PDB file of C-alpha atoms in Angstrom:
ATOM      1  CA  UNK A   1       0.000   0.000   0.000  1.00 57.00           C
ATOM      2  CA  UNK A   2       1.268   3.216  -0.890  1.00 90.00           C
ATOM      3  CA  UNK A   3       2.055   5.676   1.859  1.00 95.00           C
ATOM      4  CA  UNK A   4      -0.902   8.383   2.575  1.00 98.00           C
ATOM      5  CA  UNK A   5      -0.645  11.943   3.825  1.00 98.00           C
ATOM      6  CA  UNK A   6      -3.064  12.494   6.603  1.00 98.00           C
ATOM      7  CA  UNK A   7      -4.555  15.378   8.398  1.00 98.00           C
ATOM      8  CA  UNK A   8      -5.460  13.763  11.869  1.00 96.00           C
ATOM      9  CA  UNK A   9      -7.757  15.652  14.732  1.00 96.00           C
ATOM     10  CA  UNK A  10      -7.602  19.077  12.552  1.00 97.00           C
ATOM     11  CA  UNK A  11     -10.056  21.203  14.603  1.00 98.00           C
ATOM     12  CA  UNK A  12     -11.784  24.329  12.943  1.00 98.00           C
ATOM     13  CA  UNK A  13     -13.999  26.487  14.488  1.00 98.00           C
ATOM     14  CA  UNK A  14     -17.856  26.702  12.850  1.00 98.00           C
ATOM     15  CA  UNK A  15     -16.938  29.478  10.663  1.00 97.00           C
ATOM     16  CA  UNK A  16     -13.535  27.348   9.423  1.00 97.00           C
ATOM     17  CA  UNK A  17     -10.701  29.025  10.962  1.00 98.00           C
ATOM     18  CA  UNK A  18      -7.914  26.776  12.781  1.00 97.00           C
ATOM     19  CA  UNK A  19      -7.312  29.929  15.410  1.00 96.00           C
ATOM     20  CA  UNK A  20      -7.455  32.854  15.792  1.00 95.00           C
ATOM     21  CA  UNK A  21      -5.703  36.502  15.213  1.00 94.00           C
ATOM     22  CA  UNK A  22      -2.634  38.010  16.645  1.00 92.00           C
ATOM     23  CA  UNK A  23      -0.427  34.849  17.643  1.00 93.00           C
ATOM     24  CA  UNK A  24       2.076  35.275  20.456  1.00 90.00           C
ATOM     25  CA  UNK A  25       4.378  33.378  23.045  1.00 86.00           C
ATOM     26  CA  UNK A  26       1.412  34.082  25.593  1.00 91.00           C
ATOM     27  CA  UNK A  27      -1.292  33.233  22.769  1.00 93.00           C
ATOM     28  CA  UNK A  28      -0.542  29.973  20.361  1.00 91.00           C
ATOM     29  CA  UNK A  29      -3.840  30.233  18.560  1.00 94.00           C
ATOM     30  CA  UNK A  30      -4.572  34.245  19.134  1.00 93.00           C
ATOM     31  CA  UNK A  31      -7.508  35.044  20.088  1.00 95.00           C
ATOM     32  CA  UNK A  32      -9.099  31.379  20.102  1.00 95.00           C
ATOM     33  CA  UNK A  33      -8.810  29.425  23.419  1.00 94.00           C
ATOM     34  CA  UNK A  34      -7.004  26.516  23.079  1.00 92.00           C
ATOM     35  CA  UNK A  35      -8.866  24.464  25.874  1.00 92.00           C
ATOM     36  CA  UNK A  36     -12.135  25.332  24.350  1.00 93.00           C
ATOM     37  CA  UNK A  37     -10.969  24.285  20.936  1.00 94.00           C
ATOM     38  CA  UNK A  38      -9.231  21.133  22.226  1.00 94.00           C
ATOM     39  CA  UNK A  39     -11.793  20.475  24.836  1.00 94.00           C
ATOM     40  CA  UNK A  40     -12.988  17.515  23.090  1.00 95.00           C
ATOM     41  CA  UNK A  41      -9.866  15.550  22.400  1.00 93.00           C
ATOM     42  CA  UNK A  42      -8.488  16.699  25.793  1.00 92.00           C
ATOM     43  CA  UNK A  43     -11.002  15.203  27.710  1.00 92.00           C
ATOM     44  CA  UNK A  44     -10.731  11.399  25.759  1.00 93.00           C
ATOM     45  CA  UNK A  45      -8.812   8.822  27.328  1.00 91.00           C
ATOM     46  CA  UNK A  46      -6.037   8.943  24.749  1.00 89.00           C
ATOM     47  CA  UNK A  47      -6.045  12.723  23.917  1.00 87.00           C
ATOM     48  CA  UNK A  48      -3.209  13.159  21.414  1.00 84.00           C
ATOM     49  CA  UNK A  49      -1.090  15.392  24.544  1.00 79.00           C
ATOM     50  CA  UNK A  50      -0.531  13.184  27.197  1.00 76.00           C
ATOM     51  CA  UNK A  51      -2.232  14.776  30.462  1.00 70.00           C
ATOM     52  CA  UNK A  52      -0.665  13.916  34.047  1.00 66.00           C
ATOM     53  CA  UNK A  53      -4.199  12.151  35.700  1.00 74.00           C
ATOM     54  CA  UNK A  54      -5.728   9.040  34.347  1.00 75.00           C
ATOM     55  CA  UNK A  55      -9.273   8.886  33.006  1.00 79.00           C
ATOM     56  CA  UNK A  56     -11.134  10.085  29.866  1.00 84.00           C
ATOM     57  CA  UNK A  57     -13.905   9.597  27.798  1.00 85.00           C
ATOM     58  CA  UNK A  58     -14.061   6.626  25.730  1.00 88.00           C
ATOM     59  CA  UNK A  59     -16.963   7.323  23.246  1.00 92.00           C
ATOM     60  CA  UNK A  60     -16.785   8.301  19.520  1.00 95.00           C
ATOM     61  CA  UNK A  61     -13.844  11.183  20.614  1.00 95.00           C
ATOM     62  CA  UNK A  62     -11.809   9.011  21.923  1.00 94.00           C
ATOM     63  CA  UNK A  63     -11.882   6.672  18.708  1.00 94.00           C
ATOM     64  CA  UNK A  64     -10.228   9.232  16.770  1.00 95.00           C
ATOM     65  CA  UNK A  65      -7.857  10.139  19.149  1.00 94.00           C
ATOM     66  CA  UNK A  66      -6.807   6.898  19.662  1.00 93.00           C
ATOM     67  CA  UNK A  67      -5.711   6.675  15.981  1.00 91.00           C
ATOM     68  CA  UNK A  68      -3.431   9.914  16.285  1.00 91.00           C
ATOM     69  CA  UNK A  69      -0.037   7.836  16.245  1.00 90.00           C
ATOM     70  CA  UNK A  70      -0.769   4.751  14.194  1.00 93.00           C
ATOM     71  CA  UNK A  71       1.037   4.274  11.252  1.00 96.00           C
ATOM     72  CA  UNK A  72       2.525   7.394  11.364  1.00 97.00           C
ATOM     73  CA  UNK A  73       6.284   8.061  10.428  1.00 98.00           C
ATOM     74  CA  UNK A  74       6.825  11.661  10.478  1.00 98.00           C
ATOM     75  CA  UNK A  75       4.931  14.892  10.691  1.00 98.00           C
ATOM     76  CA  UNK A  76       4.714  18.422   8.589  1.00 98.00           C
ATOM     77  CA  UNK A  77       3.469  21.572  10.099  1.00 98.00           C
ATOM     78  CA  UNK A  78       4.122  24.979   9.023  1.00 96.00           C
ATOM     79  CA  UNK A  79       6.360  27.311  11.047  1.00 95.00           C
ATOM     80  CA  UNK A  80       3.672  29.354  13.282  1.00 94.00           C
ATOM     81  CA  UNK A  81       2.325  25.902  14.278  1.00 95.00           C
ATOM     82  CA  UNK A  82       6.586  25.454  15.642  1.00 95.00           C
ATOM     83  CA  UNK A  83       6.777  29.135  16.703  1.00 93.00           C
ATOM     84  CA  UNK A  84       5.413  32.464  17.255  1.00 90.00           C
ATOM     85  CA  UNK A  85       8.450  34.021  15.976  1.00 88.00           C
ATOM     86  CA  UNK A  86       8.618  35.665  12.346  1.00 88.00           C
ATOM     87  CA  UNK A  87      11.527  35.934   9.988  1.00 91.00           C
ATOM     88  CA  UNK A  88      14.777  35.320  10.577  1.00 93.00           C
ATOM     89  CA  UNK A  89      15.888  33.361  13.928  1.00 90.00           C
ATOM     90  CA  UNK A  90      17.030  35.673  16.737  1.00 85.00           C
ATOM     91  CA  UNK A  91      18.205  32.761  18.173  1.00 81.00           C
ATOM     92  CA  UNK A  92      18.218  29.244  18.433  1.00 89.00           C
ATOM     93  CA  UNK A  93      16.650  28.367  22.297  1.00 90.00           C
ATOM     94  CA  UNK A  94      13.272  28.329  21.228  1.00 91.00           C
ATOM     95  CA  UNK A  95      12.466  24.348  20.251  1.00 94.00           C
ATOM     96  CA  UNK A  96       8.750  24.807  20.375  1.00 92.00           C
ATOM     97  CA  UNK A  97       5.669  24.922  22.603  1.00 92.00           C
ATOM     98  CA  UNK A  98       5.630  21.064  23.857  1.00 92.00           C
ATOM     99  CA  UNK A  99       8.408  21.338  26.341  1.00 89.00           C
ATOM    100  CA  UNK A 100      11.075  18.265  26.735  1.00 90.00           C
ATOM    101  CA  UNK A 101       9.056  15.452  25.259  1.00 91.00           C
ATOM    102  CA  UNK A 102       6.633  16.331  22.499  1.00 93.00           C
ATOM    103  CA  UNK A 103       4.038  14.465  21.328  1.00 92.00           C
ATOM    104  CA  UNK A 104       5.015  13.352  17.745  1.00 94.00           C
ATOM    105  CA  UNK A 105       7.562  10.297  18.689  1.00 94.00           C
ATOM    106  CA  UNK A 106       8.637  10.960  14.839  1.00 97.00           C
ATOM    107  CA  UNK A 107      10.805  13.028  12.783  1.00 98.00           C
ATOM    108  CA  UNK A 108       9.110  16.791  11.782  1.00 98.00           C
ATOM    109  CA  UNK A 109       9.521  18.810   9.364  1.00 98.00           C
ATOM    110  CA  UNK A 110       8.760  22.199   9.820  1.00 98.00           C
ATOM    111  CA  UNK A 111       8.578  24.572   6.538  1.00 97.00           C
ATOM    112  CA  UNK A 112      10.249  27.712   6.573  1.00 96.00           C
ATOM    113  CA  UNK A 113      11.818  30.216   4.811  1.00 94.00           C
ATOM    114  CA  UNK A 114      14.232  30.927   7.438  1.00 94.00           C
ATOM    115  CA  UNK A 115      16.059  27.110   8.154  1.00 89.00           C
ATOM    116  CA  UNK A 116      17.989  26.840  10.930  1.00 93.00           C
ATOM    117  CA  UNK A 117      20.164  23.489  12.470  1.00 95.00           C
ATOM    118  CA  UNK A 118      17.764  20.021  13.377  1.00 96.00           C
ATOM    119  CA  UNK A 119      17.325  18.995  16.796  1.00 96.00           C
ATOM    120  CA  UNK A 120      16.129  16.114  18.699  1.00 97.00           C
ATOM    121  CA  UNK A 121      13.843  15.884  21.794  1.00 96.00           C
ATOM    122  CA  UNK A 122      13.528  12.220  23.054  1.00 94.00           C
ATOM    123  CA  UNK A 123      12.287  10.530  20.104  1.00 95.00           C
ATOM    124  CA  UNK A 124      11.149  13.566  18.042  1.00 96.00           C
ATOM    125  CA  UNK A 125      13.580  15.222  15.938  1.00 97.00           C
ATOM    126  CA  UNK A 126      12.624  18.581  14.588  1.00 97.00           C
ATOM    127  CA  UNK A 127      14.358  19.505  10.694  1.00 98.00           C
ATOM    128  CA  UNK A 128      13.496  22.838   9.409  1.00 97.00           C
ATOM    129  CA  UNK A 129      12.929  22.747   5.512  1.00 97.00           C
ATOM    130  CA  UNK A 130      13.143  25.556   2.171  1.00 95.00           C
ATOM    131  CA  UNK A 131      10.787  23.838  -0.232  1.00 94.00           C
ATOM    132  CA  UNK A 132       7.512  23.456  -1.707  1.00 96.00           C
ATOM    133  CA  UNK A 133       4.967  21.229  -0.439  1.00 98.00           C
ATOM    134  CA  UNK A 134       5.837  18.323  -2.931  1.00 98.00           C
ATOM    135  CA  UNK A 135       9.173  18.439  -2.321  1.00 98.00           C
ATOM    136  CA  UNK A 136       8.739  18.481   1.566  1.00 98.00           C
ATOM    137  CA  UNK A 137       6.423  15.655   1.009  1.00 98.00           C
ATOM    138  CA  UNK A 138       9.181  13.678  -0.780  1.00 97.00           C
ATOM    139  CA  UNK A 139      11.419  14.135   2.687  1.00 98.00           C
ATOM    140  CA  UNK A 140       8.790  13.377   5.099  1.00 98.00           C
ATOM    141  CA  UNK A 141       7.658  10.165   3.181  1.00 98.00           C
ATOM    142  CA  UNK A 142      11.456   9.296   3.346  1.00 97.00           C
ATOM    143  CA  UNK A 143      11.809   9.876   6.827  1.00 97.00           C
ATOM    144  CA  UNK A 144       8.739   7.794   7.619  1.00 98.00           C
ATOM    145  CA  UNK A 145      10.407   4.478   5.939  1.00 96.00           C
ATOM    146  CA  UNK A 146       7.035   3.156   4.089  1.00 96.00           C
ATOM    147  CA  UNK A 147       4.547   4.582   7.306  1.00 97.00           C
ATOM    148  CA  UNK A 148       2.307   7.490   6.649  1.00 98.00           C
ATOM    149  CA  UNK A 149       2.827  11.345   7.438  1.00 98.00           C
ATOM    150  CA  UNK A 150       0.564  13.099   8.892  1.00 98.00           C
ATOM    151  CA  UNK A 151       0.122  16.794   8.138  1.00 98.00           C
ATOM    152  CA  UNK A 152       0.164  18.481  11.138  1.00 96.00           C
ATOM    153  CA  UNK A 153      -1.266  22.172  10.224  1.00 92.00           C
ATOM    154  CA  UNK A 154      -1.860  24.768  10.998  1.00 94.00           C
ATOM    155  CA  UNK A 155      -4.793  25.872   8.421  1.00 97.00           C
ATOM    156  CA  UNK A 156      -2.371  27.567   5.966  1.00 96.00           C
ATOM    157  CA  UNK A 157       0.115  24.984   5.596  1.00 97.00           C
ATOM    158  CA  UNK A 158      -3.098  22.522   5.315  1.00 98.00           C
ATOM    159  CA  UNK A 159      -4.656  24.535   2.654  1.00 97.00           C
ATOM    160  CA  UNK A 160      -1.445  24.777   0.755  1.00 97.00           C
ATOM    161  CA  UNK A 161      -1.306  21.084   0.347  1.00 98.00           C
ATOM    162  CA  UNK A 162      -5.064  20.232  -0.514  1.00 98.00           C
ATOM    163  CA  UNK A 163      -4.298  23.267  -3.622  1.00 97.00           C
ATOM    164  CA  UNK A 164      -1.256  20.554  -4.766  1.00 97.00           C
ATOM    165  CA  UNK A 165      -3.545  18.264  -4.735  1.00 97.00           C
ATOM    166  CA  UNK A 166      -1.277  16.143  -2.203  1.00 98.00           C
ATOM    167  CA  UNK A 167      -3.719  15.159   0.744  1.00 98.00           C
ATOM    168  CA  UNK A 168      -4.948  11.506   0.982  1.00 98.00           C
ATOM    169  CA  UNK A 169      -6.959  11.484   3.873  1.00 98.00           C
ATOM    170  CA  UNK A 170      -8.449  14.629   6.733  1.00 98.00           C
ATOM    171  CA  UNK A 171     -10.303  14.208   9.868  1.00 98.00           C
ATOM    172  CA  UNK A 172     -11.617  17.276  10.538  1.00 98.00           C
ATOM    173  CA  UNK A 173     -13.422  18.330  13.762  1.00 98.00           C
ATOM    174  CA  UNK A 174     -15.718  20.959  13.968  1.00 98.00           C
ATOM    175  CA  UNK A 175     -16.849  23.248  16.492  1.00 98.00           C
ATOM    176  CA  UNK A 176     -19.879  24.774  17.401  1.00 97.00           C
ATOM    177  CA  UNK A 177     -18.970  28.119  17.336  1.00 96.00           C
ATOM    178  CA  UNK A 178     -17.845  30.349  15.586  1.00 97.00           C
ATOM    179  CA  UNK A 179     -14.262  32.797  15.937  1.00 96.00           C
ATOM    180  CA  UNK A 180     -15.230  35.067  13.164  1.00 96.00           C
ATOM    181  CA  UNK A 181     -11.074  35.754  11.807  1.00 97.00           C
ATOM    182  CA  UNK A 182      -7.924  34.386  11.974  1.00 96.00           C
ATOM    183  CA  UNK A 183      -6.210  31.337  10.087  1.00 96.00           C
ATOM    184  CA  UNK A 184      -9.123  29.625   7.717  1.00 97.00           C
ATOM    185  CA  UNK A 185      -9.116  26.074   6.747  1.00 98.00           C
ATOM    186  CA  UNK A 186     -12.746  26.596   4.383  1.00 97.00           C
ATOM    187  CA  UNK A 187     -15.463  28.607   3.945  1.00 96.00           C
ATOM    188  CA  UNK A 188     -17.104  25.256   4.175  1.00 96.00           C
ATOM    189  CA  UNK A 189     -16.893  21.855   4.017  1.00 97.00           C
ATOM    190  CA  UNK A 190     -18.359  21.481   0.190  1.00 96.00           C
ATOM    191  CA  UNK A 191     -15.418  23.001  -1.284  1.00 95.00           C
ATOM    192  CA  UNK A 192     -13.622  19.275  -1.067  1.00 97.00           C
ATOM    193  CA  UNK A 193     -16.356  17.389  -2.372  1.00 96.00           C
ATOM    194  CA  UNK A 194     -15.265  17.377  -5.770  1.00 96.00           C
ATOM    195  CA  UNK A 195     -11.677  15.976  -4.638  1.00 96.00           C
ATOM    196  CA  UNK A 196     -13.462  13.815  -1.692  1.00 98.00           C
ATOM    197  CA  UNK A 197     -15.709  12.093  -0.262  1.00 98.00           C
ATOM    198  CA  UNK A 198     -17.184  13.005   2.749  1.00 98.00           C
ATOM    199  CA  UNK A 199     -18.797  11.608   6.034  1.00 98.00           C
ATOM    200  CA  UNK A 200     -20.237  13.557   8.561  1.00 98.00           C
ATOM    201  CA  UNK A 201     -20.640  12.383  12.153  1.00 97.00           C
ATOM    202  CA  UNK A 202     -22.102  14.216  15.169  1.00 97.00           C
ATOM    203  CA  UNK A 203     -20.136  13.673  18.692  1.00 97.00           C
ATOM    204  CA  UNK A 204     -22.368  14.468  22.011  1.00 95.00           C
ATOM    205  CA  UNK A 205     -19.064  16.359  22.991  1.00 95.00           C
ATOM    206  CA  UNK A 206     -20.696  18.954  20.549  1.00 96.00           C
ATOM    207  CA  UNK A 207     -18.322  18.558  17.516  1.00 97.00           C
ATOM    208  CA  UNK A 208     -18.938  17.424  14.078  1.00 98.00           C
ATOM    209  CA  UNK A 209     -16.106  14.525  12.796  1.00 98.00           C
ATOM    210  CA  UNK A 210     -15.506  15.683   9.176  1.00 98.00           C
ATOM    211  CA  UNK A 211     -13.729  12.466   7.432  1.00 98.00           C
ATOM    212  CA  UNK A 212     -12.569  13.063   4.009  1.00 98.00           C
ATOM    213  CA  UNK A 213     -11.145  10.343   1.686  1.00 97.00           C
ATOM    214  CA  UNK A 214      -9.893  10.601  -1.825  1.00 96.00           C
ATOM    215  CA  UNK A 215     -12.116   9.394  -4.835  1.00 95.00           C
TER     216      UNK A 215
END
């Protein structure tokens, strides 16, 4: 089987943005709240961050959480889902918002116009890459030695790869409200039905699971 590029757990507000306006190192997602926008996979029993107390849901949430790590060999995000920092690196101490031990157990590669040297944490090692999405595609798919890569976001690097035509596979969970700006994945859903098919799937968290497979 050839290897896929997934988007995994992707959460968008109502309105389609992936967060919000005016990142910073206080604010990841700007003016979104991340533990209103992660509520849902945060509060399964295998939430894709590890949380310190046991327990967790283990309902229809859960079942895509569970499937965040299988199969997959390495990750691609864009830079502001790495950093909050713009052009070139002041310096090198920043190695993301996850702390010692992120949660990727894979190699990443984070695009950038700005590279700077890889580094490892644990069993993640973070490369910083100058390329277009097929050609960063053609690394990660390397990297993940016949396993899948999953394409970590945020909504612009995401977008950038369904307009090359490169995405296999997105799980897409949907809020129910709304953050009016910030970093849009769609104006809606429909837009990928003529690349996709689509299933729709209510959660009683409150979210809608968007799956989307090639045709």
């Amino acid at each position: 089987m050839s290897q896929l590029l997934r988007v995994q757990n992707f959460t968008v507000s109502a309105d389609g943005f992936g967060a919000g306006e005016g990142q910073s190192l206080e604010k990841p997602f700007g003016h979104a709240d991340p533990r209103s926008m992660f509520a849902w996979a945060s509060a399964t029993e295998h939430p894709p961050v590890k949380r310190s107390e046991p327990g967790g849901s283990r309902g229809l949430d859960d079942y895509f959480t569970r499937d965040y790590a299988r199969n997959i060999g390495a990750e691609i995000m864009g830079r502001n889902k790495f950093s909050p920092q713009r052009g070139p690196w002041q310096d090198y101490e920043w190695q993301g918002w996850w702390g010692d031990e992120p949660p990727f157990h894979t190699p990443v590669f984070v695009m950038t116009h700005h590279k700077r040297p890889s580094f490892t944490l644990t069993d993640t090692t973070f490369n910083f890459v100058d390329g277009d999405p097929a050609a960063v595609l053609a690394q990660a798919k390397e990297a993940a030695q016949g396993q899948d890569v999953r394409l970590g976001g945020g909504a612009t690097t995401i977008r950038q790869f369904l307009d090359a035509d490169l995405v296999d596979t997105l799980h897409v969970a949907v809020l129910p409200t709304k953050l009016g700006s910030g970093a849009r994945l769609w104006e809606s859903p429909d837009e990928l039905r003529d690349r996709f098919h689509l299933d729709v799937v209510p959660s009683p968290s409150g979210v809608t699971h968007h799956l989307f497979w090639r045709k």
